[in-house]
XYZ file of C-alpha atoms in Angstrom:
765
model
C 44.771 -212.129 -27.957
C 45.679 -209.485 -30.050
C 43.540 -206.803 -29.168
C 44.094 -208.033 -25.719
C 47.620 -208.105 -25.529
C 48.378 -204.408 -27.591
C 44.606 -202.802 -26.511
C 46.567 -202.317 -23.443
C 49.031 -199.553 -24.997
C 46.139 -198.104 -26.664
C 44.266 -197.308 -22.712
C 47.335 -196.399 -21.703
C 47.749 -193.878 -24.561
C 43.949 -192.433 -23.129
C 45.042 -192.714 -19.547
C 46.160 -189.384 -18.923
C 42.689 -187.902 -20.526
C 40.324 -190.409 -18.433
C 42.310 -189.190 -15.578
C 41.761 -185.313 -16.301
C 38.129 -186.220 -17.461
C 37.125 -188.503 -14.444
C 39.297 -186.980 -11.608
C 39.261 -189.399 -8.356
C 37.162 -192.116 -9.675
C 40.174 -192.561 -12.451
C 41.724 -195.284 -10.609
C 38.451 -197.812 -10.527
C 37.555 -196.898 -14.090
C 40.922 -197.444 -15.950
C 40.935 -200.670 -13.429
C 38.301 -202.051 -15.910
C 40.892 -202.866 -18.885
C 42.287 -205.387 -16.523
C 39.544 -206.599 -15.052
C 38.632 -207.134 -18.744
C 41.921 -209.014 -19.079
C 41.310 -211.153 -16.031
C 37.889 -212.458 -16.868
C 38.973 -212.758 -20.587
C 41.932 -215.216 -19.077
C 39.625 -216.712 -16.363
C 38.078 -218.491 -20.096
C 40.611 -220.498 -20.525
C 40.843 -222.134 -17.355
C 38.021 -225.287 -18.412
C 40.495 -226.373 -21.472
C 43.761 -225.428 -19.852
C 44.811 -229.158 -19.132
C 43.741 -230.351 -22.916
C 46.517 -228.768 -24.441
C 48.541 -225.494 -25.737
C 46.146 -223.005 -27.628
C 48.063 -220.921 -30.014
C 47.753 -217.474 -31.528
C 49.704 -216.483 -34.968
C 49.669 -212.909 -36.909
C 52.173 -211.904 -39.368
C 54.112 -209.467 -38.244
C 57.794 -209.802 -40.506
C 56.887 -212.452 -43.116
C 60.219 -211.716 -44.949
C 62.119 -212.732 -42.695
C 59.874 -215.332 -40.615
C 59.023 -213.470 -37.797
C 55.547 -213.869 -36.402
C 53.446 -212.542 -33.741
C 53.051 -215.610 -32.146
C 51.403 -216.324 -28.394
C 50.479 -219.494 -26.773
C 48.412 -219.799 -24.015
C 49.663 -222.780 -21.258
C 49.613 -223.648 -17.941
C 52.350 -221.309 -17.327
C 51.806 -218.268 -19.231
C 48.325 -218.366 -18.227
C 49.030 -218.524 -14.446
C 51.452 -215.294 -14.872
C 48.578 -214.063 -16.884
C 45.838 -214.646 -14.010
C 48.515 -212.654 -11.874
C 49.326 -209.718 -14.184
C 45.748 -208.759 -14.683
C 44.132 -209.817 -11.546
C 46.635 -208.192 -9.212
C 47.004 -205.373 -11.611
C 43.446 -204.668 -11.625
C 44.131 -203.696 -7.565
C 47.441 -202.008 -8.072
C 45.442 -199.883 -10.707
C 42.359 -198.674 -7.874
C 44.970 -198.428 -5.268
C 47.188 -196.267 -7.443
C 44.221 -194.259 -7.872
C 43.790 -193.163 -4.059
C 47.063 -193.825 -2.705
C 48.794 -191.141 -5.135
C 45.399 -188.906 -5.836
C 46.359 -185.368 -5.871
C 49.723 -185.992 -7.526
C 50.073 -183.906 -10.207
C 51.511 -186.401 -12.653
C 48.734 -189.118 -11.533
C 48.050 -189.070 -15.197
C 51.422 -189.973 -16.102
C 52.085 -192.821 -13.829
C 48.766 -194.555 -14.813
C 50.447 -194.445 -18.946
C 53.591 -195.389 -17.680
C 51.741 -198.422 -15.756
C 49.573 -199.799 -18.411
C 52.064 -200.106 -20.558
C 54.398 -202.106 -18.091
C 51.234 -203.977 -17.879
C 50.897 -204.903 -21.738
C 54.724 -205.435 -21.838
C 54.573 -207.881 -18.928
C 51.737 -209.815 -20.531
C 53.522 -209.255 -23.588
C 56.511 -211.408 -21.874
C 54.804 -214.381 -20.604
C 52.437 -215.186 -23.890
C 54.742 -214.753 -26.604
C 55.262 -217.758 -28.319
C 57.853 -216.071 -30.557
C 61.279 -215.502 -29.306
C 61.834 -211.660 -31.410
C 58.295 -210.825 -29.753
C 59.077 -212.082 -26.484
C 62.503 -209.860 -26.667
C 60.987 -206.584 -27.376
C 58.252 -207.071 -25.052
C 61.210 -208.081 -21.925
C 63.297 -204.398 -22.765
C 59.636 -202.528 -22.686
C 59.416 -203.757 -19.139
C 63.078 -202.506 -18.789
C 61.894 -199.052 -20.108
C 58.711 -198.929 -18.381
C 59.715 -200.566 -15.203
C 62.715 -197.383 -15.331
C 60.034 -194.795 -15.915
C 58.108 -196.480 -12.959
C 61.012 -196.810 -10.764
C 61.822 -192.865 -10.847
C 58.652 -191.305 -11.295
C 59.225 -189.243 -8.385
C 61.725 -187.802 -11.301
C 62.739 -184.578 -8.854
C 64.178 -186.899 -6.089
C 68.160 -187.732 -6.482
C 68.078 -191.211 -5.235
C 64.988 -192.125 -7.685
C 66.339 -190.873 -10.600
C 69.832 -192.641 -9.471
C 68.260 -196.285 -8.806
C 65.725 -196.343 -11.761
C 68.979 -195.377 -13.952
C 70.960 -198.551 -11.859
C 67.691 -200.814 -12.809
C 67.720 -199.757 -15.986
C 71.891 -200.641 -16.628
C 71.279 -204.063 -15.022
C 68.494 -205.492 -16.783
C 69.247 -203.509 -19.975
C 72.708 -205.128 -19.493
C 71.565 -208.573 -19.216
C 69.058 -208.224 -21.826
C 71.576 -207.938 -24.227
C 73.469 -210.915 -23.790
C 69.972 -212.567 -23.773
C 69.654 -211.396 -26.725
C 72.717 -212.490 -28.339
C 71.605 -216.090 -26.451
C 67.988 -216.210 -27.982
C 69.252 -215.603 -31.548
C 71.970 -218.754 -31.002
C 69.006 -220.570 -29.649
C 66.683 -220.167 -32.564
C 69.621 -220.892 -34.867
C 70.438 -223.717 -33.246
C 67.109 -224.770 -33.134
C 66.000 -224.126 -36.093
C 63.028 -221.828 -35.147
C 62.340 -218.757 -33.410
C 58.738 -220.517 -31.997
C 59.171 -221.859 -28.593
C 56.337 -224.346 -29.925
C 59.335 -226.066 -31.806
C 62.185 -224.986 -29.594
C 60.728 -226.728 -26.259
C 60.081 -230.292 -28.438
C 63.514 -229.776 -29.658
C 65.427 -229.689 -26.371
C 67.677 -232.628 -26.743
C 69.332 -231.490 -30.107
C 69.875 -228.292 -28.669
C 71.374 -229.783 -25.150
C 73.537 -231.831 -27.388
C 74.840 -228.729 -29.477
C 78.261 -227.204 -29.177
C 76.711 -224.228 -28.764
C 74.850 -225.241 -25.858
C 76.684 -223.928 -23.074
C 77.535 -220.074 -24.387
C 73.576 -220.010 -25.040
C 72.583 -220.922 -21.423
C 75.043 -218.534 -19.983
C 73.871 -215.629 -22.162
C 70.419 -216.662 -21.148
C 70.683 -217.220 -17.945
C 72.654 -213.789 -17.163
C 69.380 -212.453 -18.789
C 67.239 -213.894 -16.679
C 69.214 -212.868 -13.251
C 70.099 -209.549 -14.202
C 66.149 -209.457 -14.434
C 65.471 -211.164 -11.322
C 67.802 -209.519 -9.281
C 69.716 -213.524 -8.518
C 73.437 -212.705 -6.919
C 75.301 -210.744 -7.803
C 72.697 -208.578 -9.602
C 70.523 -208.464 -6.551
C 71.055 -205.357 -4.846
C 68.970 -202.899 -7.540
C 66.110 -204.813 -6.674
C 65.747 -203.104 -3.169
C 67.125 -200.383 -4.184
C 64.174 -199.660 -6.633
C 61.843 -198.760 -3.315
C 62.486 -195.590 -4.158
C 59.016 -195.790 -6.577
C 56.016 -195.241 -5.317
C 54.449 -198.268 -2.709
C 51.998 -199.648 -5.705
C 54.823 -199.634 -8.505
C 56.794 -202.161 -5.360
C 53.384 -203.821 -4.769
C 53.026 -204.851 -8.782
C 56.457 -205.378 -9.442
C 57.725 -207.382 -6.419
C 54.265 -209.698 -6.574
C 53.734 -210.218 -10.141
C 55.374 -208.556 -12.900
C 58.690 -207.477 -13.619
C 60.955 -209.306 -10.702
C 59.913 -212.812 -12.120
C 60.461 -212.503 -15.615
C 63.558 -214.138 -15.451
C 62.026 -216.792 -13.171
C 59.097 -216.865 -16.124
C 61.811 -217.305 -18.668
C 63.937 -219.763 -16.637
C 60.831 -222.078 -16.124
C 59.498 -221.496 -19.811
C 63.023 -222.587 -20.946
C 63.390 -225.444 -19.064
C 62.341 -228.326 -21.058
C 64.832 -227.058 -24.342
C 67.889 -226.026 -21.341
C 67.354 -227.845 -18.788
C 68.483 -230.991 -16.640
C 71.821 -230.802 -17.393
C 74.283 -230.445 -14.588
C 75.529 -227.223 -15.872
C 71.914 -226.266 -15.654
C 71.316 -227.533 -12.188
C 74.745 -226.361 -10.577
C 74.144 -222.916 -12.353
C 70.249 -222.314 -11.099
C 71.103 -224.395 -7.711
C 74.153 -222.578 -6.437
C 72.946 -218.845 -7.454
C 69.465 -219.770 -6.058
C 70.319 -220.933 -2.967
C 73.351 -218.009 -2.113
C 70.141 -215.381 -3.456
C 68.119 -216.854 -1.126
C 70.322 -216.772 1.997
C 71.578 -213.027 1.043
C 67.893 -211.978 0.561
C 66.348 -213.335 3.699
C 69.806 -212.119 5.692
C 69.322 -208.744 4.599
C 65.422 -208.989 5.375
C 66.523 -209.782 8.726
C 68.646 -207.356 9.579
C 66.340 -204.351 7.846
C 63.937 -202.203 9.777
C 62.445 -200.207 6.583
C 59.225 -201.725 6.181
C 59.200 -201.863 2.261
C 62.892 -202.613 2.400
C 62.049 -205.790 4.599
C 59.187 -207.070 1.688
C 62.164 -205.826 -0.830
C 64.769 -208.048 0.814
C 62.411 -210.859 1.306
C 61.285 -211.008 -2.291
C 64.729 -211.723 -3.024
C 64.787 -214.744 -1.189
C 61.600 -215.422 -2.573
C 63.187 -215.208 -5.975
C 66.452 -216.730 -5.255
C 63.429 -220.097 -4.106
C 62.353 -220.351 -7.155
C 65.585 -220.121 -9.249
C 66.457 -222.988 -6.817
C 63.400 -224.962 -7.573
C 63.833 -224.979 -11.150
C 67.572 -225.656 -11.186
C 66.839 -228.777 -9.241
C 64.318 -229.759 -11.928
C 62.535 -232.394 -10.564
C 58.669 -232.944 -11.059
C 58.247 -232.031 -7.230
C 60.444 -229.439 -7.200
C 58.945 -228.041 -10.312
C 55.549 -228.238 -8.440
C 57.068 -226.275 -5.676
C 58.063 -223.651 -7.814
C 54.599 -223.555 -8.889
C 53.273 -223.200 -6.152
C 55.756 -221.109 -4.486
C 55.121 -218.773 -7.131
C 51.728 -218.417 -6.409
C 51.646 -218.227 -2.762
C 54.319 -215.392 -3.091
C 52.654 -213.487 -5.342
C 49.459 -213.265 -3.379
C 51.128 -212.135 -0.105
C 53.609 -210.693 -1.199
C 50.950 -208.023 -2.895
C 48.882 -207.753 0.134
C 51.704 -206.981 2.656
C 53.558 -204.661 0.205
C 49.939 -202.772 -0.517
C 49.627 -202.937 3.474
C 53.505 -201.287 3.444
C 52.052 -198.590 1.648
C 48.511 -198.098 3.820
C 50.679 -197.635 7.063
C 53.054 -195.149 5.265
C 50.023 -193.142 3.788
C 47.506 -193.502 6.928
C 50.793 -193.127 9.748
C 53.298 -191.123 7.541
C 55.508 -194.066 9.266
C 58.019 -196.307 7.391
C 59.608 -197.945 9.467
C 58.988 -200.975 11.941
C 61.038 -198.794 14.880
C 58.510 -195.993 14.314
C 55.269 -198.041 14.318
C 52.974 -200.153 17.547
C 49.949 -200.778 18.942
C 47.993 -199.620 15.629
C 44.981 -202.267 15.785
C 42.893 -200.273 17.604
C 43.058 -197.563 14.730
C 43.059 -199.656 11.964
C 41.732 -203.087 12.679
C 40.607 -204.546 9.551
C 43.999 -203.368 8.318
C 45.882 -205.781 11.062
C 43.579 -208.544 10.527
C 44.804 -208.679 7.009
C 48.064 -208.422 7.471
C 48.429 -211.175 9.941
C 46.432 -213.348 7.363
C 49.006 -212.539 4.427
C 51.712 -212.400 7.334
C 51.045 -216.132 8.591
C 51.414 -216.784 4.519
C 54.597 -216.012 4.795
C 55.441 -217.731 7.082
C 53.682 -220.753 5.827
C 51.791 -221.501 8.502
C 48.932 -223.899 8.365
C 45.943 -223.794 6.750
C 47.793 -220.953 4.447
C 48.721 -221.483 0.725
C 52.271 -220.509 1.985
C 52.493 -223.763 4.048
C 51.766 -225.731 1.053
C 54.017 -224.407 -0.778
C 56.759 -224.745 1.920
C 56.072 -227.989 2.527
C 56.636 -228.765 -0.996
C 59.902 -226.892 -0.728
C 61.511 -228.757 1.636
C 60.486 -232.068 0.191
C 62.380 -230.685 -3.370
C 65.474 -229.951 -1.349
C 65.413 -232.994 0.841
C 65.383 -234.991 -2.140
C 68.515 -233.872 -3.758
C 72.069 -235.292 -2.902
C 73.268 -231.611 -2.286
C 72.575 -231.222 1.595
C 74.029 -227.546 2.036
C 71.021 -226.483 -0.453
C 69.067 -228.131 2.484
C 70.902 -226.113 5.412
C 70.292 -222.513 3.575
C 66.560 -223.216 2.675
C 66.313 -224.209 6.630
C 67.954 -221.239 7.098
C 65.876 -219.441 4.892
C 63.162 -219.977 6.364
C 63.418 -219.707 9.945
C 64.402 -216.418 8.945
C 61.416 -215.791 7.088
C 59.437 -216.877 9.843
C 61.291 -213.841 11.960
C 60.332 -211.717 9.325
C 56.468 -212.418 8.853
C 56.699 -212.163 12.785
C 57.942 -208.761 12.524
C 55.407 -207.500 9.762
C 52.340 -209.122 11.172
C 53.026 -208.421 14.944
C 55.402 -205.347 15.736
C 53.546 -202.829 13.570
C 49.893 -203.859 15.058
C 50.275 -205.029 18.761
C 52.189 -203.410 22.190
C 52.402 -200.354 23.454
C 51.169 -197.220 20.737
C 53.876 -194.929 19.641
C 53.195 -191.497 18.127
C 52.791 -191.287 14.863
C 53.129 -188.591 11.864
C 49.980 -188.634 11.582
C 46.744 -189.628 13.299
C 46.305 -193.180 12.452
C 42.559 -194.156 10.724
C 41.416 -197.138 9.061
C 42.131 -197.440 4.943
C 39.438 -196.150 2.331
C 37.936 -199.352 0.300
C 40.118 -198.806 -3.139
C 43.304 -199.054 -0.920
C 42.148 -202.427 1.423
C 40.820 -203.998 -1.471
C 43.686 -205.369 -2.594
C 45.130 -206.471 0.378
C 41.632 -208.272 1.478
C 41.257 -210.074 -1.353
C 44.485 -211.472 -1.943
C 44.961 -212.495 1.686
C 41.790 -214.357 1.130
C 42.935 -215.677 -1.687
C 46.407 -217.114 0.265
C 44.052 -218.577 2.959
C 41.533 -220.059 0.576
C 43.925 -221.357 -1.798
C 45.719 -223.472 1.447
C 41.920 -224.547 2.028
C 41.033 -225.741 -1.056
C 44.497 -226.742 -2.842
C 43.668 -229.746 -4.490
C 40.975 -227.515 -6.313
C 44.077 -225.265 -7.102
C 46.282 -227.775 -8.570
C 43.601 -229.813 -10.375
C 42.177 -226.542 -12.204
C 46.022 -224.416 -12.651
C 49.292 -225.574 -11.198
C 49.251 -229.070 -12.696
C 48.958 -227.570 -16.097
C 51.651 -225.026 -14.924
C 54.084 -227.754 -13.772
C 53.155 -229.765 -17.101
C 54.544 -226.361 -19.142
C 57.288 -226.084 -17.433
C 57.965 -230.246 -16.762
C 57.466 -230.858 -20.840
C 55.694 -233.684 -19.289
C 52.117 -234.531 -18.155
C 52.663 -233.764 -14.073
C 50.418 -234.710 -11.183
C 51.656 -232.865 -8.302
C 48.929 -234.109 -5.947
C 48.676 -230.680 -3.695
C 47.060 -231.043 -0.805
C 46.945 -229.234 3.143
C 48.376 -231.945 4.749
C 50.309 -234.874 3.541
C 50.790 -236.285 7.277
C 53.749 -236.406 9.895
C 56.992 -236.360 7.403
C 60.419 -234.565 7.572
C 59.187 -231.677 5.708
C 56.341 -231.041 8.436
C 59.160 -231.561 11.128
C 61.463 -228.938 9.482
C 58.329 -226.642 8.945
C 57.432 -226.538 12.853
C 61.386 -225.981 13.817
C 61.630 -223.024 11.352
C 58.186 -222.084 13.126
C 59.597 -221.812 16.601
C 63.182 -221.328 15.508
C 61.791 -218.047 13.527
C 59.328 -217.162 16.782
C 62.850 -216.947 19.222
C 64.304 -214.923 16.283
C 62.035 -212.580 16.410
C 61.512 -212.280 20.108
C 65.421 -211.757 20.068
C 65.926 -209.781 16.981
C 67.595 -206.570 18.457
C 69.815 -208.352 20.305
C 70.645 -210.788 17.061
C 70.630 -207.331 14.811
C 73.243 -206.009 17.265
C 75.716 -209.568 17.135
C 75.209 -209.280 13.789
C 76.201 -205.613 12.986
C 79.342 -206.738 11.549
C 77.889 -207.813 8.748
C 76.672 -204.147 7.545
C 80.568 -203.968 6.387
C 80.590 -206.982 4.321
C 77.189 -205.894 2.481
C 78.762 -202.227 1.604
C 81.897 -203.875 -0.159
C 79.232 -206.483 -2.049
C 78.266 -206.458 -5.725
C 76.759 -202.897 -5.443
C 80.349 -201.399 -4.882
C 81.574 -203.298 -7.475
C 78.520 -201.778 -9.909
C 79.659 -198.016 -8.218
C 83.013 -198.636 -9.809
C 82.102 -199.630 -12.974
C 80.189 -196.895 -13.615
C 82.904 -194.689 -12.101
C 85.161 -196.233 -14.201
C 83.008 -195.570 -17.632
C 82.884 -192.111 -16.514
C 86.126 -192.019 -16.618
C 87.013 -193.963 -19.700
C 84.356 -191.901 -21.416
C 85.922 -188.584 -20.260
C 89.443 -190.081 -21.777
C 88.128 -190.753 -25.074
C 86.069 -187.840 -25.389
C 89.443 -185.626 -24.636
C 90.825 -187.889 -27.271
C 88.572 -188.135 -30.478
C 86.245 -185.047 -29.047
C 88.966 -182.335 -29.945
C 87.071 -180.065 -31.347
C 89.073 -180.162 -34.912
C 87.146 -180.901 -37.775
C 89.734 -182.431 -39.120
C 90.930 -184.581 -36.303
C 87.599 -185.895 -36.742
C 87.868 -186.800 -40.548
C 91.222 -188.498 -39.772
C 90.069 -190.944 -37.178
C 86.836 -191.544 -39.302
C 88.619 -192.291 -42.627
C 91.839 -194.206 -40.828
C 89.267 -196.576 -38.558
C 86.859 -197.233 -42.071
C 90.313 -197.852 -43.979
C 91.507 -200.189 -41.200
C 88.460 -202.184 -41.189
C 88.390 -202.210 -45.098
C 91.710 -204.007 -45.458
C 91.189 -206.444 -42.287
C 88.089 -207.617 -43.685
C 89.707 -208.233 -47.348
C 92.819 -209.843 -45.418
C 90.538 -212.101 -43.469
C 87.964 -212.910 -46.602
C 89.628 -211.642 -49.400
C 91.303 -214.610 -50.555
C 89.594 -214.443 -54.083
C 89.725 -211.429 -54.646
C 91.966 -209.723 -57.444
C 92.222 -206.141 -58.995
C 90.988 -205.542 -61.736
C 93.292 -203.018 -63.449
C 93.174 -203.180 -67.541
C 94.227 -199.800 -68.932
C 94.647 -201.389 -72.543
C 91.388 -199.648 -73.550
C 91.871 -196.249 -72.385
C 92.052 -193.198 -75.689
C 93.847 -190.665 -75.248
C 90.567 -188.003 -74.625
C 90.397 -189.881 -71.404
C 93.400 -189.844 -70.306
C 93.523 -185.937 -70.638
C 90.740 -185.688 -68.801
C 92.299 -188.349 -65.835
C 95.029 -186.246 -65.872
C 92.662 -182.857 -65.736
C 91.172 -184.219 -62.865
C 94.466 -185.444 -61.093
C 96.147 -181.717 -61.719
C 93.061 -179.990 -60.554
C 93.204 -182.019 -57.105
C 96.595 -181.498 -56.329
C 96.639 -177.973 -57.164
C 93.622 -177.352 -54.865
C 95.214 -178.957 -52.227
C 98.978 -177.578 -52.859
C 98.478 -173.707 -53.404
C 98.013 -170.906 -51.343
C 95.168 -168.637 -52.744
C 92.064 -169.253 -52.348
C 90.351 -168.113 -55.684
C 92.761 -170.834 -57.391
C 92.109 -173.379 -55.074
C 88.037 -172.481 -56.231
C 89.144 -172.760 -59.470
C 91.191 -176.008 -59.313
C 88.163 -177.290 -57.371
C 86.253 -176.395 -60.367
C 87.891 -177.909 -62.894
C 87.687 -181.056 -61.121
C 84.085 -180.971 -60.733
C 83.502 -179.837 -64.626
C 86.067 -182.611 -65.329
C 83.588 -185.520 -63.528
C 81.061 -183.694 -65.338
C 82.497 -184.539 -68.635
C 83.329 -187.708 -67.670
C 79.568 -188.724 -66.877
C 78.981 -187.033 -70.641
C 81.465 -189.003 -71.871
C 79.638 -192.768 -69.986
C 76.760 -191.657 -71.590
C 74.804 -190.163 -68.111
C 74.225 -186.514 -69.397
C 71.334 -186.201 -66.684
C 74.199 -186.947 -64.508
C 76.649 -184.421 -66.400
C 74.183 -181.582 -66.548
C 73.313 -181.985 -62.568
C 77.369 -181.859 -61.729
C 77.495 -178.431 -64.116
C 74.922 -176.836 -62.171
C 75.755 -177.561 -58.684
C 79.664 -176.849 -59.255
C 78.852 -173.810 -61.083
C 76.492 -172.538 -58.138
C 79.163 -174.231 -55.385
C 81.999 -172.319 -57.341
C 80.000 -168.853 -57.208
C 79.305 -169.298 -53.699
C 82.491 -169.972 -52.637
C 84.089 -166.992 -54.441
C 80.937 -164.818 -52.905
C 82.343 -165.839 -49.290
C 86.228 -165.822 -50.057
C 85.789 -161.800 -50.162
C 84.835 -162.392 -46.347
C 87.634 -164.366 -45.468
C 90.775 -163.244 -43.912
C 94.377 -163.626 -45.681
C 95.244 -167.455 -46.323
C 97.715 -168.318 -43.303
C 99.794 -171.303 -42.976
C 98.384 -172.965 -39.308
C 100.177 -176.475 -40.114
C 103.841 -177.317 -40.080
C 105.660 -179.040 -42.885
C 104.927 -182.218 -41.269
C 101.619 -182.180 -40.541
C 101.014 -181.872 -44.056
C 103.289 -184.521 -45.072
C 100.845 -186.634 -42.658
C 97.493 -185.468 -43.720
C 99.118 -186.167 -47.592
C 99.920 -189.311 -46.401
C 96.178 -190.475 -44.925
C 94.654 -188.895 -47.767
C 96.743 -190.942 -50.057
C 96.063 -193.827 -48.111
C 92.202 -193.401 -48.577
C 92.453 -192.875 -52.205
C 94.648 -196.312 -52.862
C 92.005 -197.402 -50.499
C 88.624 -196.419 -52.150
C 90.197 -197.419 -55.574
C 91.454 -200.593 -54.448
C 87.869 -201.270 -53.285
C 86.631 -200.245 -57.061
C 88.790 -202.301 -58.473
C 88.291 -205.441 -55.918
C 84.468 -204.800 -57.263
C 84.764 -205.032 -61.019
C 86.354 -208.746 -60.574
C 83.680 -209.842 -57.784
C 80.117 -209.522 -59.334
C 78.407 -211.638 -57.485
C 74.576 -211.150 -59.145
C 73.775 -209.566 -63.108
C 73.521 -206.262 -62.975
C 70.015 -204.824 -62.049
C 70.377 -202.073 -64.894
C 68.322 -204.547 -67.281
C 65.590 -204.404 -65.119
C 65.071 -200.755 -64.747
C 65.455 -200.347 -68.127
C 62.595 -202.785 -68.848
C 60.589 -201.753 -66.090
C 60.627 -197.912 -66.244
C 57.814 -197.445 -68.958
C 55.656 -199.708 -67.719
C 56.038 -199.551 -63.533
C 56.991 -196.323 -63.308
C 55.348 -194.244 -66.516
C 58.428 -192.753 -67.272
C 60.936 -192.839 -70.303
C 63.965 -190.900 -68.106
C 65.027 -194.016 -66.170
C 67.395 -191.593 -64.032
C 64.023 -189.621 -62.726
C 61.999 -192.909 -62.226
C 64.745 -194.282 -60.068
C 64.778 -191.378 -57.488
C 60.829 -190.790 -57.737
C 59.716 -194.588 -57.870
C 61.967 -197.222 -57.157
C 64.069 -195.130 -54.260
C 60.855 -193.291 -53.437
C 61.923 -193.333 -49.943
C 65.622 -192.809 -49.940
C 65.024 -189.512 -52.314
C 62.248 -188.243 -49.483
C 65.267 -188.990 -47.391
C 67.379 -186.674 -49.140
C 64.531 -183.758 -49.566
C 63.855 -183.873 -45.557
C 67.299 -183.533 -45.270
C 68.262 -180.756 -47.579
C 64.616 -179.033 -45.881
C 65.812 -179.386 -42.745
C 69.116 -177.513 -43.637
C 66.721 -174.954 -45.316
C 64.907 -174.096 -42.395
C 68.390 -174.067 -39.942
C 69.795 -171.716 -42.834
C 67.013 -169.713 -42.473
C 66.470 -169.693 -38.822
C 70.379 -168.446 -38.503
C 69.526 -165.792 -41.386
C 66.472 -164.262 -39.212
C 68.596 -164.692 -36.176
C 71.182 -162.490 -37.437
C 68.828 -159.774 -38.509
C 67.253 -159.615 -35.372
C 70.335 -159.184 -34.139
C 71.298 -156.260 -36.719
C 67.486 -154.514 -35.532
C 68.694 -154.621 -32.584
C 72.431 -153.061 -32.101
């Protein structure tokens, strides 16, 4: 399992090299990886009804965090879709983007995205799930912005990244709270502890945070706007994101956590309302669109809303409908998106109004498009029909009648969208296109043909699909064994009546589509004032805030940077002391201070005050030197001669360097007023008092025995050295010392570069 998940990142690392090596055949060759994954996951089908298969690998043992993975009906369904559709997407991309200069880079990102998505659906540990979750956000950002020279692609990629990563921050908090409340970060344990989690006082914030993360990922209202804008990505990306991966991650999370968080009124109200609103808005905007990819994208928003609605209803029938609808949507939407790419690739047309009569030139593509569109519309005997009937039955059983109205209206408009895609481009009078239309090559057609065929076979053999896959998936979501009893025909019932009504009304809407768009044009104004405008306002406000704080904090003067840093640190220190320092007291006992120690302290203070007040640079250097050498004496006095020697060497070098530099500086100038100097003195004194107080507090707040005894005892046997300080630096704190050496080396390289640059400038002069 670990090789199956993480191996994809290794294949991604080699993808660009394989592309250069194999040229135009690279798509099929790289498709061998998802094909291998598909076969691996198919091997779990015979045993999936027997229970959950778990895999454990230690990751961070000290924090009790493991790389744990689970195979059950839900994760297997997603894994099969991700790897199966990914197989055709990789092959499709090789032909669709053939000759593109960055095709190798595309393969790298796509395969990394595939592995990240598999990690999300297979992870059993919440921390691992979140890591893979964020990897999908990053890789999808790179995929959406693949055409990085296009400003709209960059904007859409950033929009998707900001929305999903913002939700990811909420999700991270929710998952941490869930792990704390549930007593484990393993889903296997959390899903069995649902009653305790739902009764906990933190249930509401946990639910709100996790739902926020899921809603942003799966484009639920009011976050739906980023998904259609992601159509700036190449068609293979759109087909993969919308059918089996990115946008369904949020739906997967809601389904996965249903046994732990679902079943409450808050859960049902949140998911039911958001799902229904998203469903209606998505399909309304789809009917209003004429761009092929935009129409498909908005219909995906509708599907995501439908899935969220069904999970929110939460009955066994609704959960079975969700799993059936998930599978049906993945099959027909993957096929339709790839067909949209074929239309663009072979004709140069991206808008429905620029197509027509393509059946003669592209008969195979037209037939495949028709079959996939029938499943989208929910027509017998497609698997989409099975899912649609289950959807109607689930909503009919729910007491909220307004949900039924929204679903029926959505079904009617979905039929119209399916007719527009399955009929309009292929039949009627031919329309002149930018390219001479012709049938697509096998690499482009393979995916749509297989997926559309599976949509047909799934309907004809619905009981087999139920028995071998969907029953286990539904049981995993419900948390208890469920037998959905899927069938192509359930007799004449209200659900069948609603299905027939949606077909007739949808075809009528298709017939008068132009008139409908004209009559509803006023809604475009509302759409322009929707959530996306709020996003734009928020981003503009963020820029204004950044500019304001930059002008205030980034003044360009080092003294202000130091002042802000010191005052902020000091304020936070006293805030914490005020909140949690009830038992602290100043450990101040001057009775044991001897005369020679008092002299050193007086010398130290006098040197510091002199350095701050003198107007002579040479005097300031001398005073700072006195401070440094006095500190060296203190080290020696308190049994740290090695530190004292180091301090003497550093101070000697510093004084010499400063004196040499002074000869090149102009005369001393008074650049600050008396008031500013008084302010600086107050800040400096406050920071000094704070640090002194911290030291005195620390002397009285020792929680553990000193570690110095362990260092003394282990210096020779463990570090093979009698000089304890050296052993600490090079053995016990070796990584810290290595970091310091690296910083010094980096500074030395910088100085060397500046010196050589200055020498080069002089030679040119």
